[in-house]
């Protein structure tokens, strides 16, 4: 039998190319949520207790195409989203632009690295903190953290100097 680490259930709001949905990701207790989203030798994210918010049907299991995910919003009480910042980390305020709107927040990165250089090296999911999600219909949501999929972004802008 294959080894299966002890896991925790993290129920997230997820914006996909098909709209908003909600589902539970099962993350190894010793792992960070963003690592679980970025890791894997398959293109699918496995979720339980899943539903699209526009439909009233719950699915016990749903395999979600990883590249079809634009945003993942974990619950505010989730503490294992990303590793603690390094001692020399700085925070930069950025706006990530998507076809549906923008996500404004702070990204942590190594001191001495330009924001543009940091983002050029990202090829998957990145955590923003202290976020505002503003959709095209002017709906705005404040979130402690939002995990953005760089493959779904149109672009990004730095809003101020790193601090």
C-alpha positions as semicolon CSV with decimal commas, in nm:
position;residue;x (nm);y (nm);z (nm)
1;X;0,000;0,000;0,000
2;X;0,128;0,348;-0,088
3;X;0,223;0,590;0,187
4;X;-0,037;0,862;0,244
5;X;0,059;1,149;0,478
6;X;-0,181;1,284;0,739
7;X;-0,389;1,555;0,571
8;X;-0,595;1,859;0,658
9;X;-0,906;1,972;0,469
10;X;-0,898;2,328;0,332
11;X;-1,225;2,453;0,182
12;X;-1,156;2,733;-0,068
13;X;-1,343;2,963;-0,302
14;X;-1,201;2,916;-0,650
15;X;-1,247;3,129;-0,960
16;X;-1,213;2,922;-1,276
17;X;-1,262;2,992;-1,644
18;X;-1,610;2,844;-1,585
19;X;-1,698;3,072;-1,293
20;X;-1,683;3,063;-0,913
21;X;-1,682;2,732;-0,734
22;X;-1,613;2,599;-0,388
23;X;-1,438;2,281;-0,290
24;X;-1,215;2,113;-0,037
25;X;-0,848;2,048;-0,108
26;X;-0,673;1,782;0,099
27;X;-0,326;1,908;0,189
28;X;-0,059;1,713;0,378
29;X;-0,034;1,862;0,729
30;X;0,334;1,947;0,683
31;X;0,276;2,120;0,346
32;X;0,174;2,469;0,246
33;X;-0,138;2,524;0,037
34;X;0,047;2,705;-0,245
35;X;0,293;2,416;-0,272
36;X;0,004;2,171;-0,307
37;X;-0,136;2,381;-0,592
38;X;0,201;2,403;-0,769
39;X;0,319;2,045;-0,717
40;X;0,205;1,741;-0,895
41;X;0,279;1,533;-1,197
42;X;-0,075;1,567;-1,325
43;X;-0,286;1,851;-1,458
44;X;-0,580;1,800;-1,224
45;X;-0,654;1,927;-0,875
46;X;-0,855;1,677;-0,673
47;X;-1,136;1,831;-0,467
48;X;-1,413;1,692;-0,252
49;X;-1,748;1,845;-0,156
50;X;-1,732;2,053;-0,475
51;X;-1,990;2,277;-0,638
52;X;-2,009;2,556;-0,893
53;X;-2,182;2,850;-0,724
54;X;-2,419;2,894;-1,020
55;X;-2,551;2,539;-0,979
56;X;-2,708;2,373;-0,680
57;X;-2,540;2,037;-0,737
58;X;-2,267;1,912;-0,501
59;X;-2,012;1,663;-0,623
60;X;-1,850;1,430;-0,373
61;X;-1,537;1,434;-0,593
62;X;-1,435;1,670;-0,872
63;X;-1,113;1,682;-1,076
64;X;-1,045;2,045;-1,168
65;X;-0,812;2,140;-1,453
66;X;-0,517;2,319;-1,285
67;X;-0,465;2,565;-1,573
68;X;-0,836;2,656;-1,564
69;X;-0,798;2,804;-1,215
70;X;-0,742;3,182;-1,196
71;X;-0,773;3,245;-0,819
72;X;-0,788;3,041;-0,502
73;X;-0,917;3,218;-0,191
74;X;-0,841;3,017;0,123
75;X;-1,037;3,073;0,444
76;X;-0,904;3,362;0,654
77;X;-0,818;3,120;0,937
78;X;-0,588;2,905;0,718
79;X;-0,238;2,954;0,857
80;X;-0,037;2,723;0,629
81;X;-0,072;2,904;0,297
82;X;0,293;2,982;0,226
83;X;0,625;2,941;0,406
84;X;0,728;3,217;0,648
85;X;0,928;3,492;0,480
86;X;1,305;3,483;0,488
87;X;1,478;3,735;0,713
88;X;1,575;3,942;0,411
89;X;1,229;3,937;0,252
90;X;1,052;4,252;0,138
91;X;0,694;4,315;0,037
92;X;0,584;4,477;-0,289
93;X;0,236;4,607;-0,364
94;X;0,112;4,476;-0,697
95;X;-0,201;4,463;-0,906
96;X;-0,258;4,143;-1,104
97;X;-0,477;4,199;-1,409
98;X;-0,718;3,933;-1,534
99;X;-0,996;3,937;-1,794
100;X;-1,254;3,945;-1,513
101;X;-1,095;4,220;-1,304
102;X;-0,796;4,276;-1,078
103;X;-0,641;4,147;-0,758
104;X;-0,445;4,402;-0,554
105;X;-0,218;4,284;-0,276
106;X;0,132;4,241;-0,142
107;X;0,377;3,977;-0,258
108;X;0,680;3,873;-0,051
109;X;1,012;3,836;-0,226
110;X;1,383;3,836;-0,157
111;X;1,546;4,175;-0,090
112;X;1,745;4,297;-0,391
113;X;1,521;4,125;-0,645
114;X;1,325;4,355;-0,872
115;X;0,953;4,292;-0,885
116;X;0,967;4,229;-1,260
117;X;1,247;3,973;-1,216
118;X;1,051;3,795;-0,943
119;X;0,740;3,761;-1,161
120;X;0,930;3,651;-1,473
121;X;1,043;3,344;-1,276
122;X;0,694;3,248;-1,159
123;X;0,521;2,975;-1,359
124;X;0,228;2,879;-1,142
125;X;0,047;2,988;-0,829
126;X;0,172;3,283;-0,620
127;X;0,038;3,409;-0,285
128;X;-0,072;3,771;-0,241
129;X;-0,154;3,901;0,107
130;X;-0,382;4,182;0,231
131;X;-0,582;4,166;-0,091
132;X;-0,867;4,338;-0,266
133;X;-1,037;4,140;-0,541
134;X;-1,224;4,376;-0,775
135;X;-1,430;4,210;-1,045
136;X;-1,547;4,369;-1,370
137;X;-1,893;4,426;-1,220
138;X;-1,734;4,648;-0,950
139;X;-1,791;4,384;-0,682
140;X;-1,505;4,416;-0,433
141;X;-1,395;4,160;-0,175
142;X;-1,127;4,197;0,093
143;X;-0,922;3,883;0,160
144;X;-0,633;3,801;0,392
145;X;-0,473;3,604;0,108
146;X;-0,541;3,521;-0,255
147;X;-0,344;3,267;-0,454
148;X;-0,319;3,381;-0,817
149;X;-0,238;3,161;-1,115
150;X;0,021;3,346;-1,324
151;X;-0,086;3,146;-1,630
152;X;-0,428;3,315;-1,618
153;X;-0,300;3,672;-1,569
154;X;-0,305;3,930;-1,848
155;X;-0,030;4,121;-1,671
156;X;0,066;4,301;-1,352
157;X;0,181;4,637;-1,227
158;X;0,384;4,739;-0,926
159;X;0,196;4,998;-0,725
160;X;0,476;5,134;-0,506
161;X;0,836;5,074;-0,410
162;X;0,908;4,750;-0,222
163;X;0,905;4,792;0,154
